[in-house]
mmCIF file of C-alpha atoms in Angstrom:
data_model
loop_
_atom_site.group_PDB
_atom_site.id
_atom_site.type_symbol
_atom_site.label_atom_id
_atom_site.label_comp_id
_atom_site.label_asym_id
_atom_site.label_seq_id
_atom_site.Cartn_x
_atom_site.Cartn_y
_atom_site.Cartn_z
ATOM 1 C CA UNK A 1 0.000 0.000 0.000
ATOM 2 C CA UNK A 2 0.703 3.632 -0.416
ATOM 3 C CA UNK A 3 1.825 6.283 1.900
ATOM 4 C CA UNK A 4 0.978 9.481 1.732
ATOM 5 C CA UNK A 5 3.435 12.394 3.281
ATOM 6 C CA UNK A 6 1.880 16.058 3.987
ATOM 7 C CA UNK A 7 3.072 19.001 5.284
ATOM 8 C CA UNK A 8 2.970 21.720 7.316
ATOM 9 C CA UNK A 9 0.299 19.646 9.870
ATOM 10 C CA UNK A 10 -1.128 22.972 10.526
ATOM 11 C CA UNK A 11 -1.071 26.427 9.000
ATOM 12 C CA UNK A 12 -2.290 30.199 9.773
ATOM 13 C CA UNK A 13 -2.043 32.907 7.139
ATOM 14 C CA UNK A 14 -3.025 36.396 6.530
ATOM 15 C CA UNK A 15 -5.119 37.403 3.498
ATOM 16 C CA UNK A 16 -3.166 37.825 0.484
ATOM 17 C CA UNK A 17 0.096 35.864 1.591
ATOM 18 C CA UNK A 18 1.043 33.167 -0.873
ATOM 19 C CA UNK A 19 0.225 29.123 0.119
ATOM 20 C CA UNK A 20 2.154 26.493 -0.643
ATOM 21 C CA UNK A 21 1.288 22.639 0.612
ATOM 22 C CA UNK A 22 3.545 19.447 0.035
ATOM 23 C CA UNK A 23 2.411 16.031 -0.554
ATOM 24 C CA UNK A 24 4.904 13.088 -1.322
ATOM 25 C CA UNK A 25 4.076 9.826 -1.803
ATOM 26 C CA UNK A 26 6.070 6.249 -1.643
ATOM 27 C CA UNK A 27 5.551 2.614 -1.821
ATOM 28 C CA UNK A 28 4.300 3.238 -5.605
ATOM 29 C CA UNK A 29 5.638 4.682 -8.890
ATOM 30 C CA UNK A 30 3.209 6.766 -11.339
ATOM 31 C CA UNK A 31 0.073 6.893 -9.112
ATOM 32 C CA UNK A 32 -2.842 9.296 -9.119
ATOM 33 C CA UNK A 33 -2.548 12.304 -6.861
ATOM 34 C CA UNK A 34 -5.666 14.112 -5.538
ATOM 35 C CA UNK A 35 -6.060 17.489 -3.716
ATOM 36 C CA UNK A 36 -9.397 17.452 -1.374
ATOM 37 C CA UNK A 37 -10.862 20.876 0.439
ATOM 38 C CA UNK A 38 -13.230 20.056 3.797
ATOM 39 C CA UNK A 39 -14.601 22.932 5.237
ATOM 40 C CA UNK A 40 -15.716 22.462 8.847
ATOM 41 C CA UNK A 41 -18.412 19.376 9.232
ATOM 42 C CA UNK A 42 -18.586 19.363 5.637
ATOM 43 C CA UNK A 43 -17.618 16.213 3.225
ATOM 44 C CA UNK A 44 -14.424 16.440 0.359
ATOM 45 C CA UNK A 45 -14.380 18.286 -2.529
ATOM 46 C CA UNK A 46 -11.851 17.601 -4.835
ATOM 47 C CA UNK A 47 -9.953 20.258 -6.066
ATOM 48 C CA UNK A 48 -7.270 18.651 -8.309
ATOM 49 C CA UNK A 49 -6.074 15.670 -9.742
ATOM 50 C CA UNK A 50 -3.438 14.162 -11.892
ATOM 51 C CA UNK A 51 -2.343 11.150 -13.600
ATOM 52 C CA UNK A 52 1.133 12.036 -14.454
ATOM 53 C CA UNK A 53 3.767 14.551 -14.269
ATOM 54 C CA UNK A 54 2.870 17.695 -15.570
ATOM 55 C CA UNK A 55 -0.558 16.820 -16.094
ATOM 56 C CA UNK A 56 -2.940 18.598 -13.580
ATOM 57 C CA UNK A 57 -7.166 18.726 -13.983
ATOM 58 C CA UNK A 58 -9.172 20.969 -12.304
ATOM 59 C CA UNK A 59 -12.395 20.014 -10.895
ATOM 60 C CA UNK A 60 -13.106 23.793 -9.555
ATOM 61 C CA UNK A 61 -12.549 27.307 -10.531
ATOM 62 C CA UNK A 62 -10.738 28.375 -7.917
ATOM 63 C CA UNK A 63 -8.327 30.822 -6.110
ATOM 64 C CA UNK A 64 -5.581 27.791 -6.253
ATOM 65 C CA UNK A 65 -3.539 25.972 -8.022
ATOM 66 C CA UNK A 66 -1.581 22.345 -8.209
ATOM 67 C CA UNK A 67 1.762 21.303 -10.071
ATOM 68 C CA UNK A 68 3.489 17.867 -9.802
ATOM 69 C CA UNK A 69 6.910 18.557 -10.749
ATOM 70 C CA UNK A 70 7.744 14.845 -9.576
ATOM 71 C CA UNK A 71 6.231 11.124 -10.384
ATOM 72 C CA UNK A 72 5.394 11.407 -6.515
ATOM 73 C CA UNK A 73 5.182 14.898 -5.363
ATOM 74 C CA UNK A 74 2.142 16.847 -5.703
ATOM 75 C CA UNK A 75 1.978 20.616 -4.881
ATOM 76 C CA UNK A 76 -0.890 22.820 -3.708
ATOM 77 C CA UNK A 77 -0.120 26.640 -4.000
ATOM 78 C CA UNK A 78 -1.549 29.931 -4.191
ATOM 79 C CA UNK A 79 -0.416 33.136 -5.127
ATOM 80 C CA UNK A 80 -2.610 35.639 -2.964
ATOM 81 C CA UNK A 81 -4.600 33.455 -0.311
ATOM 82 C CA UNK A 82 -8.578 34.645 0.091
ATOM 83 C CA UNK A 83 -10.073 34.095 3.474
ATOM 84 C CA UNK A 84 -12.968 31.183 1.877
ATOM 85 C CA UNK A 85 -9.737 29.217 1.680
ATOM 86 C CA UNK A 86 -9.493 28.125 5.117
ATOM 87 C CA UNK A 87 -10.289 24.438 5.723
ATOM 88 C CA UNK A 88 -8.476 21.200 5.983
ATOM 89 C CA UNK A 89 -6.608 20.133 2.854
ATOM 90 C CA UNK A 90 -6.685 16.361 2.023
ATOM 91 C CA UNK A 91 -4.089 14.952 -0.120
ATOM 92 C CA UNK A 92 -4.661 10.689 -1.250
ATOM 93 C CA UNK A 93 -2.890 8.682 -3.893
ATOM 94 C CA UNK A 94 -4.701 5.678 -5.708
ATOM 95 C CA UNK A 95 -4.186 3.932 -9.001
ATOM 96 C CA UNK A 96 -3.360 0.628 -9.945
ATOM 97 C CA UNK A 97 -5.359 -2.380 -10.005
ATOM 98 C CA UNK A 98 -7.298 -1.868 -6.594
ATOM 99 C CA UNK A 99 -8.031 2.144 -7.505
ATOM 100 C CA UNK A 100 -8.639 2.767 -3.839
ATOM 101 C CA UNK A 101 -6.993 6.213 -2.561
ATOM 102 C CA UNK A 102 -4.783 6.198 0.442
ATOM 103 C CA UNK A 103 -4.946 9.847 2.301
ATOM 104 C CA UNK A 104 -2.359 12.026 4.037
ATOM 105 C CA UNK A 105 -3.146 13.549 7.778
ATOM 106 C CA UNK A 106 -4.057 16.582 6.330
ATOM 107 C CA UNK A 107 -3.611 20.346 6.530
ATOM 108 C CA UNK A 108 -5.440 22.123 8.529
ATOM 109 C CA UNK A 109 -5.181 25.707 7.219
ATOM 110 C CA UNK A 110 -6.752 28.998 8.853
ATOM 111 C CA UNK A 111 -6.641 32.278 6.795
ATOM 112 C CA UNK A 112 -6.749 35.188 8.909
ATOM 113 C CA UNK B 1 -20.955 10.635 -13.629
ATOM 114 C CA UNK B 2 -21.656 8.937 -10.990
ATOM 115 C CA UNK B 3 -22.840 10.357 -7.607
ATOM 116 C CA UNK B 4 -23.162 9.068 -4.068
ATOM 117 C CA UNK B 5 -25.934 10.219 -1.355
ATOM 118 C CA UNK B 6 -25.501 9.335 2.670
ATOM 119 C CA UNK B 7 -28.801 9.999 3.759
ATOM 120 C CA UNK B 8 -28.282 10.430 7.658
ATOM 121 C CA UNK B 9 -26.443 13.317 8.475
ATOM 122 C CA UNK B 10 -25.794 12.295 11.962
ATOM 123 C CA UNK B 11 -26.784 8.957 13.643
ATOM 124 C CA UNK B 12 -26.483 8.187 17.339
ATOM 125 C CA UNK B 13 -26.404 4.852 19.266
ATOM 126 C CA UNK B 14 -25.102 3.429 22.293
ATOM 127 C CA UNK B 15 -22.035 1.181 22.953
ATOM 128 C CA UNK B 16 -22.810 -2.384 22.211
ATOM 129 C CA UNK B 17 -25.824 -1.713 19.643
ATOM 130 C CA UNK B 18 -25.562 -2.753 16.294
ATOM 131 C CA UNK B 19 -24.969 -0.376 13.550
ATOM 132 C CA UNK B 20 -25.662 0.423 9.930
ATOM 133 C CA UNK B 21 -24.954 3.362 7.819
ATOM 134 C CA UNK B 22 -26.569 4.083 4.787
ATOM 135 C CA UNK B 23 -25.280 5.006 1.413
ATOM 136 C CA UNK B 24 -26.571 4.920 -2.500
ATOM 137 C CA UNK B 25 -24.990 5.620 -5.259
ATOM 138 C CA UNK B 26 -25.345 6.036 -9.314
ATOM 139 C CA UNK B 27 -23.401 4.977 -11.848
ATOM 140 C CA UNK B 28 -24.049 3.433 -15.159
ATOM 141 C CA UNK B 29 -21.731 0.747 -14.819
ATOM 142 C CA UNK B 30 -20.457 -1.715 -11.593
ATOM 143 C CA UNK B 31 -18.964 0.387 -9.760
ATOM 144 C CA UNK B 32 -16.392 0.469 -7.217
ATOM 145 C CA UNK B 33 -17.115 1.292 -3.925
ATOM 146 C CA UNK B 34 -15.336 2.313 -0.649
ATOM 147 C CA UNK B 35 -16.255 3.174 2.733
ATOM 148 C CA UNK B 36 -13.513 5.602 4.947
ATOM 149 C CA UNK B 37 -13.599 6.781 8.415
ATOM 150 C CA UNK B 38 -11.696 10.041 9.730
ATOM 151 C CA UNK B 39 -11.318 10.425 12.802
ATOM 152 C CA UNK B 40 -11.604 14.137 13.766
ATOM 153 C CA UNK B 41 -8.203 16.639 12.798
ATOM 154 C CA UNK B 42 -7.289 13.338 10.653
ATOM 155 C CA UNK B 43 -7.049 11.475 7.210
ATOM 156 C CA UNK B 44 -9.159 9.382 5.678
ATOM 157 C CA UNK B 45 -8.807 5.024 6.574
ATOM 158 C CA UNK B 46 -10.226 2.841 4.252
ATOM 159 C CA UNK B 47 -12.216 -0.159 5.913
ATOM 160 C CA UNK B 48 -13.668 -1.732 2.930
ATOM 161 C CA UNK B 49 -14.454 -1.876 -1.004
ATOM 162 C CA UNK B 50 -16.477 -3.852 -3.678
ATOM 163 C CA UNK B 51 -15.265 -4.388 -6.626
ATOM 164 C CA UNK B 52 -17.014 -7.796 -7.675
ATOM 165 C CA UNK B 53 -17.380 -11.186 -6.401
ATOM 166 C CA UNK B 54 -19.616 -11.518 -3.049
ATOM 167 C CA UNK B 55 -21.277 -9.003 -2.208
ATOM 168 C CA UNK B 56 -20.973 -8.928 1.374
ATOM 169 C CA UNK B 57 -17.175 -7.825 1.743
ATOM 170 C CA UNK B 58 -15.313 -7.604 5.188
ATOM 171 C CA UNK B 59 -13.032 -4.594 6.213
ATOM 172 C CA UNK B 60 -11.673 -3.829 9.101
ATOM 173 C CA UNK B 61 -12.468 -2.641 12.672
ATOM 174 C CA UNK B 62 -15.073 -5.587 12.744
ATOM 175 C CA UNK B 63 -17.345 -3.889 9.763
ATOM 176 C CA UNK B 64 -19.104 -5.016 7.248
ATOM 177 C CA UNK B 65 -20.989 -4.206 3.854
ATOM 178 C CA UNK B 66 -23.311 -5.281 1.632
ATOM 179 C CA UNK B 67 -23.724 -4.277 -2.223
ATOM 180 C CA UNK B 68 -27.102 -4.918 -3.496
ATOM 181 C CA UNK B 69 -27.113 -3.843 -7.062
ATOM 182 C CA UNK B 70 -31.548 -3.642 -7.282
ATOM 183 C CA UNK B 71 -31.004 -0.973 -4.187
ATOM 184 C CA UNK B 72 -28.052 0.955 -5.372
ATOM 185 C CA UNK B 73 -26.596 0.560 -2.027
ATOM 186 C CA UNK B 74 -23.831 -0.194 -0.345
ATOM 187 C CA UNK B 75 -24.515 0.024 3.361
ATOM 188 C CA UNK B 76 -22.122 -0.552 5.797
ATOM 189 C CA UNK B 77 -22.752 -2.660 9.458
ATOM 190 C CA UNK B 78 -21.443 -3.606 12.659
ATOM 191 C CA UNK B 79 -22.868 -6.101 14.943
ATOM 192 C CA UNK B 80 -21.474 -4.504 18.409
ATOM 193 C CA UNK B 81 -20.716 -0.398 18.334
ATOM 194 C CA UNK B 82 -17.361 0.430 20.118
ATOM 195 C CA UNK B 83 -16.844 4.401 21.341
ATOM 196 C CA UNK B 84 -13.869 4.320 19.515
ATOM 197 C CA UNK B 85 -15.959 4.198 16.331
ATOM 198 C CA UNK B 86 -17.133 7.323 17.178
ATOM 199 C CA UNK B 87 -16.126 9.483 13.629
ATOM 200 C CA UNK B 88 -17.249 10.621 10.638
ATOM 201 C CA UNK B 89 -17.899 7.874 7.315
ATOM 202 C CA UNK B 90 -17.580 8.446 4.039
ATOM 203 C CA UNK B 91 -18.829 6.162 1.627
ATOM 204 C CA UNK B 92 -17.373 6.699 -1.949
ATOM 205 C CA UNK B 93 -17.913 5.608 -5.714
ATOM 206 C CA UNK B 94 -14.969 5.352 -8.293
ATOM 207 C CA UNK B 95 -15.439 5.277 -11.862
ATOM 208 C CA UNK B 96 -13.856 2.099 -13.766
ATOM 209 C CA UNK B 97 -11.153 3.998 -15.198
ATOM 210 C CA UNK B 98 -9.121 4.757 -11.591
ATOM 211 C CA UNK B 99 -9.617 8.200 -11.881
ATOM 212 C CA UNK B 100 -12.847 9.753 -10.860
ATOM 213 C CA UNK B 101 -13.735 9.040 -7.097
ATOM 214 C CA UNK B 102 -17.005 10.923 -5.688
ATOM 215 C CA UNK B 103 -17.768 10.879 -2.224
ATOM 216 C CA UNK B 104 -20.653 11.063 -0.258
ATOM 217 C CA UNK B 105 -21.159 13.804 2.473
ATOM 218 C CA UNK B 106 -20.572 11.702 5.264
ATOM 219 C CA UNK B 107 -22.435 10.752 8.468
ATOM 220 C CA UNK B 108 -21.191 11.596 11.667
ATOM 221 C CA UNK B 109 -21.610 8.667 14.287
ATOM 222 C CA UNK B 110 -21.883 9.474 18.052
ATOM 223 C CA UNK B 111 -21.691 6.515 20.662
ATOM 224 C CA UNK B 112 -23.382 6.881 23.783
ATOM 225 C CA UNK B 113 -21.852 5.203 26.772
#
């Protein structure tokens, strides 16, 4: 199975400061990477995905952004952070055969 | 595209009571199914999927779920409730191609003592 790395654990920003979030992955080559927004008692919206390097979709117009300059390192960024982008940033891997998605512990950002 | 509804929000019940958490999908073809658990501040777990074969599939944590394909449902049980189980589940539907998961908007459990 998959592991999924993220980091910082926790986060607080001002308005209009840039955002940049980490996600590695190992114990696979080539898998899919997700990005995943849940606001407070709310369920996962996916934000990004990809299926190779270079190759980011968007599911959402959105303040952010997503690059994967790596086979396993995904990369959640923003150039002027809003305040509606507080919330706790999921990042999962999955792929393969078995197609189930293996999250990280999450970021728990707070824009201030 | 497939979708996936949860139709309790929040459910209640007391240790030692059986348990079972609804969820129904749609999708045009078999689909594959999941069922997570996050605990709060954390990830996501995976206790379970379908992707064919019996339909009642064993995860972990002592759960359980059933796909019945005339219900488009996938409902997940547990004989005996332990606090620990206390969290929020997610049940989820992935396309056939590996790429497209949708989730469901989870249902937050409580366990009474």
């Amino acid at each position: 199975s998959q592991t999924i790395h993220q980091w910082p654990a926790t986060l607080v920003q001002p308005v209009g400061s840039p955002l940049s979030l980490e996600c590695t992955v190992e114990g696979t080559s080539n898998p899919n990477l997700y990005w995943y927004r849940q606001a407070a008692g709310r369920g996962l919206q996916l934000l990004f995905y990809s299926v190779g390097i270079g190759q980011i979709s968007s599911e959402v117009p959105q303040n952010l952004s997503a690059s994967r300059p790596q086979d396993r390192q995904f990369i959640l960024s923003s150039k002027k952070l809003l305040l509606s982008d507080s919330g706790f940033y999921l990042c999962a891997g999955g792929g393969g055969a078995a197609y189930e998605q293996y999250f990280g512990p999450g970021t728990r950002l707070t824009v201030t | 595209a497939q979708s996936v509804t949860q139709p309790d929000i929040h459910i209640t019940v007391s240790e030692g009571a059986s348990l079972e958490l609804r969820c129904n999908y749609s999708y045009g073809a078999t689909p594959y199914l999941f069922w997570y658990v996050q605990s709060p501040g954390q990830g996501l777990q995976l206790l379970l999927k379908y992707f064919s074969g019996d339909t009642l599939v064993q995860g972990i944590k002592g759960f359980e779920a059933e796909f019945k394909r005339s219900q488009s449902s996938f409902n997940l049980r547990k004989p005996s409730v332990h606090w620990s189980d206390a969290a929020e589940y997610f049940c989820a539907v992935g396309d056939n191609y590996g790429q497209n998961f949708v989730f469901g908007p989870g249902t937050r459990l409580s366990v009474l003592p």
